[in-house]
mmCIF file of C-alpha atoms in Angstrom:
data_model
loop_
_atom_site.group_PDB
_atom_site.id
_atom_site.type_symbol
_atom_site.label_atom_id
_atom_site.label_comp_id
_atom_site.label_asym_id
_atom_site.label_seq_id
_atom_site.Cartn_x
_atom_site.Cartn_y
_atom_site.Cartn_z
ATOM 1 C CA UNK L 1 0.000 0.000 0.000
ATOM 2 C CA UNK L 2 2.812 2.394 0.920
ATOM 3 C CA UNK L 3 4.672 1.676 -2.337
ATOM 4 C CA UNK L 4 1.510 2.326 -4.316
ATOM 5 C CA UNK L 5 0.912 5.581 -2.451
ATOM 6 C CA UNK L 6 4.437 6.844 -3.090
ATOM 7 C CA UNK L 7 4.177 5.827 -6.727
ATOM 8 C CA UNK L 8 0.982 7.857 -7.104
ATOM 9 C CA UNK L 9 2.517 10.857 -5.380
ATOM 10 C CA UNK L 10 5.636 10.584 -7.511
ATOM 11 C CA UNK L 11 3.535 10.530 -10.644
ATOM 12 C CA UNK L 12 1.718 13.676 -9.514
ATOM 13 C CA UNK L 13 5.004 15.462 -8.987
ATOM 14 C CA UNK L 14 6.339 14.354 -12.358
ATOM 15 C CA UNK L 15 3.240 15.638 -14.134
ATOM 16 C CA UNK L 16 3.445 18.961 -12.337
ATOM 17 C CA UNK L 17 7.126 19.416 -13.060
ATOM 18 C CA UNK L 18 6.629 18.723 -16.759
ATOM 19 C CA UNK L 19 4.030 21.466 -16.939
ATOM 20 C CA UNK L 20 6.309 23.897 -15.124
ATOM 21 C CA UNK L 21 9.346 23.113 -17.245
ATOM 22 C CA UNK L 22 7.339 23.470 -20.433
ATOM 23 C CA UNK L 23 6.174 26.898 -19.274
ATOM 24 C CA UNK L 24 9.764 27.930 -18.545
ATOM 25 C CA UNK L 25 10.986 26.738 -21.935
ATOM 26 C CA UNK L 26 8.218 28.611 -23.699
ATOM 27 C CA UNK L 27 9.182 31.735 -21.789
ATOM 28 C CA UNK L 28 12.685 31.524 -23.246
ATOM 29 C CA UNK L 29 16.198 31.184 -21.881
ATOM 30 C CA UNK L 30 16.122 34.626 -20.252
ATOM 31 C CA UNK L 31 13.184 33.732 -18.041
ATOM 32 C CA UNK L 32 14.780 30.385 -17.178
ATOM 33 C CA UNK L 33 17.938 32.181 -16.104
ATOM 34 C CA UNK L 34 15.911 34.560 -13.962
ATOM 35 C CA UNK L 35 14.161 31.622 -12.309
ATOM 36 C CA UNK L 36 17.479 29.914 -11.612
ATOM 37 C CA UNK L 37 18.912 33.086 -10.085
ATOM 38 C CA UNK L 38 15.833 33.439 -7.890
ATOM 39 C CA UNK L 39 15.961 29.847 -6.679
ATOM 40 C CA UNK L 40 19.616 30.241 -5.657
ATOM 41 C CA UNK L 41 18.502 32.674 -2.991
ATOM 42 C CA UNK L 42 15.618 30.577 -1.651
ATOM 43 C CA UNK L 43 15.484 28.091 1.217
ATOM 44 C CA UNK L 44 12.573 25.754 1.945
ATOM 45 C CA UNK L 45 11.898 24.765 5.552
ATOM 46 C CA UNK L 46 9.568 21.825 6.015
ATOM 47 C CA UNK L 47 8.572 18.341 7.105
ATOM 48 C CA UNK L 48 8.428 14.947 5.368
ATOM 49 C CA UNK L 49 6.537 16.339 2.371
ATOM 50 C CA UNK L 50 9.368 18.808 1.846
ATOM 51 C CA UNK L 51 11.920 16.001 2.278
ATOM 52 C CA UNK L 52 10.242 14.165 -0.591
ATOM 53 C CA UNK L 53 10.253 17.297 -2.720
ATOM 54 C CA UNK L 54 13.938 17.813 -1.918
ATOM 55 C CA UNK L 55 14.720 14.309 -3.131
ATOM 56 C CA UNK L 56 12.786 14.913 -6.318
ATOM 57 C CA UNK L 57 14.631 18.173 -7.046
ATOM 58 C CA UNK L 58 17.966 16.453 -6.421
ATOM 59 C CA UNK L 59 17.146 13.936 -9.162
ATOM 60 C CA UNK L 60 15.888 16.538 -11.628
ATOM 61 C CA UNK L 61 17.739 16.880 -14.927
ATOM 62 C CA UNK L 62 17.052 20.622 -14.780
ATOM 63 C CA UNK L 63 19.812 22.537 -13.004
ATOM 64 C CA UNK L 64 17.448 25.339 -11.975
ATOM 65 C CA UNK L 65 15.645 23.074 -9.476
ATOM 66 C CA UNK L 66 18.946 21.896 -8.022
ATOM 67 C CA UNK L 67 19.586 25.502 -6.946
ATOM 68 C CA UNK L 68 16.751 25.337 -4.424
ATOM 69 C CA UNK L 69 18.080 24.657 -0.923
ATOM 70 C CA UNK L 70 16.293 22.812 1.850
ATOM 71 C CA UNK L 71 16.172 22.545 5.614
ATOM 72 C CA UNK L 72 13.715 19.708 6.037
ATOM 73 C CA UNK L 73 13.214 16.872 8.475
ATOM 74 C CA UNK L 74 10.632 14.121 8.857
ATOM 75 C CA UNK L 75 8.064 15.027 11.579
ATOM 76 C CA UNK L 76 9.262 18.637 11.825
ATOM 77 C CA UNK L 77 6.570 21.019 13.067
ATOM 78 C CA UNK L 78 6.200 24.663 14.010
ATOM 79 C CA UNK L 79 6.326 23.478 17.620
ATOM 80 C CA UNK L 80 9.422 21.271 17.665
ATOM 81 C CA UNK L 81 11.290 23.600 15.302
ATOM 82 C CA UNK L 82 11.603 25.840 18.381
ATOM 83 C CA UNK L 83 13.028 23.138 20.647
ATOM 84 C CA UNK L 84 16.632 23.453 21.831
ATOM 85 C CA UNK L 85 19.062 21.041 20.225
ATOM 86 C CA UNK L 86 19.125 17.773 22.157
ATOM 87 C CA UNK L 87 18.948 14.019 21.741
ATOM 88 C CA UNK L 88 15.176 14.363 21.261
ATOM 89 C CA UNK L 89 15.215 17.242 18.788
ATOM 90 C CA UNK L 90 14.782 16.634 15.056
ATOM 91 C CA UNK L 91 16.181 19.818 13.574
ATOM 92 C CA UNK L 92 17.382 19.531 9.959
ATOM 93 C CA UNK L 93 21.087 18.905 9.610
ATOM 94 C CA UNK L 94 23.392 21.575 8.233
ATOM 95 C CA UNK L 95 27.111 20.922 7.861
ATOM 96 C CA UNK L 96 26.561 17.607 9.607
ATOM 97 C CA UNK L 97 24.985 19.044 12.749
ATOM 98 C CA UNK L 98 21.501 19.681 14.074
ATOM 99 C CA UNK L 99 20.854 23.396 14.346
ATOM 100 C CA UNK L 100 17.727 25.507 14.766
ATOM 101 C CA UNK L 101 16.609 26.460 11.268
ATOM 102 C CA UNK L 102 17.110 30.179 11.905
ATOM 103 C CA UNK L 103 20.757 29.545 12.740
ATOM 104 C CA UNK L 104 21.286 27.418 9.630
ATOM 105 C CA UNK L 105 19.561 30.010 7.439
ATOM 106 C CA UNK L 106 21.846 32.746 8.761
ATOM 107 C CA UNK L 107 24.865 30.595 7.852
ATOM 108 C CA UNK L 108 23.531 29.687 4.404
ATOM 109 C CA UNK L 109 22.277 33.123 3.409
ATOM 110 C CA UNK L 110 18.896 33.602 1.742
ATOM 111 C CA UNK L 111 16.620 36.325 0.444
ATOM 112 C CA UNK L 112 13.434 34.255 0.545
ATOM 113 C CA UNK L 113 12.423 31.529 2.998
ATOM 114 C CA UNK L 114 9.434 29.278 2.272
ATOM 115 C CA UNK L 115 7.971 27.574 5.343
ATOM 116 C CA UNK L 116 5.931 24.417 4.830
ATOM 117 C CA UNK L 117 4.857 23.199 8.271
ATOM 118 C CA UNK L 118 1.603 22.502 10.085
ATOM 119 C CA UNK L 119 0.513 18.950 9.372
ATOM 120 C CA UNK L 120 2.419 17.623 12.387
ATOM 121 C CA UNK L 121 1.017 20.417 14.559
ATOM 122 C CA UNK L 122 -2.639 19.461 14.168
ATOM 123 C CA UNK L 123 -2.680 16.968 17.045
ATOM 124 C CA UNK L 124 -1.283 19.547 19.472
ATOM 125 C CA UNK L 125 -4.029 21.401 21.321
ATOM 126 C CA UNK L 126 -2.855 24.997 21.071
ATOM 127 C CA UNK L 127 -2.504 27.770 18.520
ATOM 128 C CA UNK L 128 -0.028 26.734 15.845
ATOM 129 C CA UNK L 129 0.072 30.289 14.496
ATOM 130 C CA UNK L 130 1.749 31.486 17.702
ATOM 131 C CA UNK L 131 4.619 29.107 17.026
ATOM 132 C CA UNK L 132 4.717 30.029 13.337
ATOM 133 C CA UNK L 133 5.043 33.683 14.345
ATOM 134 C CA UNK L 134 7.886 32.955 16.758
ATOM 135 C CA UNK L 135 9.699 30.839 14.175
ATOM 136 C CA UNK L 136 9.436 33.517 11.493
ATOM 137 C CA UNK L 137 10.509 36.223 13.956
ATOM 138 C CA UNK L 138 13.640 34.247 14.844
ATOM 139 C CA UNK L 139 14.473 33.750 11.161
ATOM 140 C CA UNK L 140 14.158 37.470 10.447
ATOM 141 C CA UNK L 141 16.066 38.436 13.597
ATOM 142 C CA UNK L 142 18.990 36.217 12.640
ATOM 143 C CA UNK L 143 18.731 37.144 8.940
ATOM 144 C CA UNK L 144 17.410 40.717 8.655
ATOM 145 C CA UNK L 145 15.716 41.515 5.365
ATOM 146 C CA UNK L 146 14.743 37.924 4.680
ATOM 147 C CA UNK L 147 11.301 37.596 3.096
ATOM 148 C CA UNK L 148 9.003 34.968 4.594
ATOM 149 C CA UNK L 149 6.533 32.931 2.532
ATOM 150 C CA UNK L 150 4.096 30.493 4.126
ATOM 151 C CA UNK L 151 3.066 27.444 2.085
ATOM 152 C CA UNK L 152 -0.400 26.114 2.872
ATOM 153 C CA UNK L 153 -0.698 22.761 4.601
ATOM 154 C CA UNK L 154 -1.381 19.963 2.127
ATOM 155 C CA UNK L 155 -4.579 17.967 2.366
ATOM 156 C CA UNK L 156 -4.536 14.208 2.955
ATOM 157 C CA UNK L 157 -6.245 11.220 1.435
ATOM 158 C CA UNK L 158 -9.581 10.500 3.087
ATOM 159 C CA UNK L 159 -8.287 7.177 4.417
ATOM 160 C CA UNK L 160 -5.287 9.013 5.830
ATOM 161 C CA UNK L 161 -7.393 11.135 8.154
ATOM 162 C CA UNK L 162 -6.728 10.293 11.795
ATOM 163 C CA UNK L 163 -7.339 12.067 15.111
ATOM 164 C CA UNK L 164 -7.081 15.806 14.384
ATOM 165 C CA UNK L 165 -5.360 15.333 11.027
ATOM 166 C CA UNK L 166 -8.526 15.847 8.986
ATOM 167 C CA UNK L 167 -9.115 17.890 5.881
ATOM 168 C CA UNK L 168 -11.667 20.111 7.602
ATOM 169 C CA UNK L 169 -9.040 20.987 10.247
ATOM 170 C CA UNK L 170 -6.373 21.508 7.605
ATOM 171 C CA UNK L 171 -8.671 23.896 5.807
ATOM 172 C CA UNK L 172 -9.254 25.866 9.011
ATOM 173 C CA UNK L 173 -5.515 26.011 9.780
ATOM 174 C CA UNK L 174 -4.802 27.294 6.271
ATOM 175 C CA UNK L 175 -7.291 30.128 6.806
ATOM 176 C CA UNK L 176 -5.471 31.075 10.008
ATOM 177 C CA UNK L 177 -2.060 30.885 8.323
ATOM 178 C CA UNK L 178 -3.321 33.111 5.491
ATOM 179 C CA UNK L 179 -4.548 35.679 8.028
ATOM 180 C CA UNK L 180 -1.199 35.480 9.870
ATOM 181 C CA UNK L 181 0.710 36.043 6.641
ATOM 182 C CA UNK L 182 -1.483 39.012 5.727
ATOM 183 C CA UNK L 183 -0.938 40.653 9.124
ATOM 184 C CA UNK L 184 2.834 40.312 8.812
ATOM 185 C CA UNK L 185 3.157 41.158 5.131
ATOM 186 C CA UNK L 186 4.480 37.673 4.320
ATOM 187 C CA UNK L 187 3.827 35.812 1.126
ATOM 188 C CA UNK L 188 1.233 33.051 1.204
ATOM 189 C CA UNK L 189 1.129 30.242 -1.344
ATOM 190 C CA UNK L 190 -2.196 28.462 -1.299
ATOM 191 C CA UNK L 191 -1.360 25.272 -3.144
ATOM 192 C CA UNK L 192 -4.520 23.255 -2.767
ATOM 193 C CA UNK L 193 -7.619 25.266 -1.829
ATOM 194 C CA UNK L 194 -8.221 26.736 -5.309
ATOM 195 C CA UNK L 195 -8.562 23.162 -6.591
ATOM 196 C CA UNK L 196 -10.640 21.896 -3.711
ATOM 197 C CA UNK L 197 -13.573 24.022 -2.496
ATOM 198 C CA UNK L 198 -14.950 23.650 1.008
ATOM 199 C CA UNK L 199 -17.182 20.673 0.278
ATOM 200 C CA UNK L 200 -14.440 18.732 -1.450
ATOM 201 C CA UNK L 201 -11.864 19.558 1.203
ATOM 202 C CA UNK L 202 -14.167 18.180 3.891
ATOM 203 C CA UNK L 203 -15.317 14.997 2.201
ATOM 204 C CA UNK L 204 -13.478 13.947 -0.958
ATOM 205 C CA UNK L 205 -10.469 11.655 -1.194
ATOM 206 C CA UNK L 206 -7.691 14.096 -1.972
ATOM 207 C CA UNK L 207 -4.077 13.288 -2.791
ATOM 208 C CA UNK L 208 -2.158 16.549 -2.725
ATOM 209 C CA UNK L 209 1.064 15.735 -0.906
ATOM 210 C CA UNK L 210 3.752 16.104 -3.569
ATOM 211 C CA UNK L 211 1.261 17.168 -6.213
ATOM 212 C CA UNK L 212 0.635 20.412 -4.358
ATOM 213 C CA UNK L 213 4.252 21.422 -4.833
ATOM 214 C CA UNK L 214 3.743 21.513 -8.588
ATOM 215 C CA UNK L 215 1.626 24.585 -7.948
ATOM 216 C CA UNK L 216 4.374 26.128 -5.801
ATOM 217 C CA UNK L 217 6.948 25.439 -8.508
ATOM 218 C CA UNK L 218 4.700 27.103 -11.074
ATOM 219 C CA UNK L 219 4.286 30.186 -8.886
ATOM 220 C CA UNK L 220 8.024 30.454 -8.206
ATOM 221 C CA UNK L 221 8.821 30.010 -11.899
ATOM 222 C CA UNK L 222 6.320 32.683 -12.869
ATOM 223 C CA UNK L 223 7.888 35.112 -10.421
ATOM 224 C CA UNK L 224 11.397 34.655 -11.886
ATOM 225 C CA UNK L 225 13.164 36.786 -9.361
ATOM 226 C CA UNK L 226 10.328 39.151 -8.464
ATOM 227 C CA UNK L 227 10.316 40.205 -4.801
ATOM 228 C CA UNK L 228 6.571 40.836 -4.842
ATOM 229 C CA UNK L 229 4.372 38.825 -2.522
ATOM 230 C CA UNK L 230 2.937 35.669 -4.051
ATOM 231 C CA UNK L 231 -0.597 35.231 -2.790
ATOM 232 C CA UNK L 232 -2.829 33.071 -4.936
#
């Protein structure tokens, strides 16, 4: 079952990437170069979904996607991203060591940071946005001038819903994250909601894990170095 699931998700990513790459090629070499230059200055912070996307980019035959840098770890959340480094922490590795993401970002250098967290926060009974705010504040304190972009939480397959990890709760969290981004002047990339209205998000079987990132890739490609906020 797991192999089948990953195969489906991989196919979704492949289809999305083909669309994006075709768009870039049609835009011409100049636009592709702009996109590559933009991606060099981006870092993605995220959980297992982002880990999968990182692996996909690493295998891409397009150099532009290999420019995108990642700080991702399985089970990472807005909550545990704030933990001190210890034997229990799961901070992404940088230069072979666990470090808080804000410290790693300051060492790596970035103009734009995309945060893709929230799915692992749903079973924690407090306000995830408070932790998102603290995480973003630490990133911008350690790296002044860095632009923050929040990526919406991806929906899950209906059979994957468990405890508080349910599409109706994901939808509600995304609304809160959008409001948080608006208050702070951050970018917000809504990868799934435009495809899945409220009724579908609450009841349909939705597979948007890696497939959602095709939308993010399309948005980033379209921006090609623009510093404007991407809210779709």
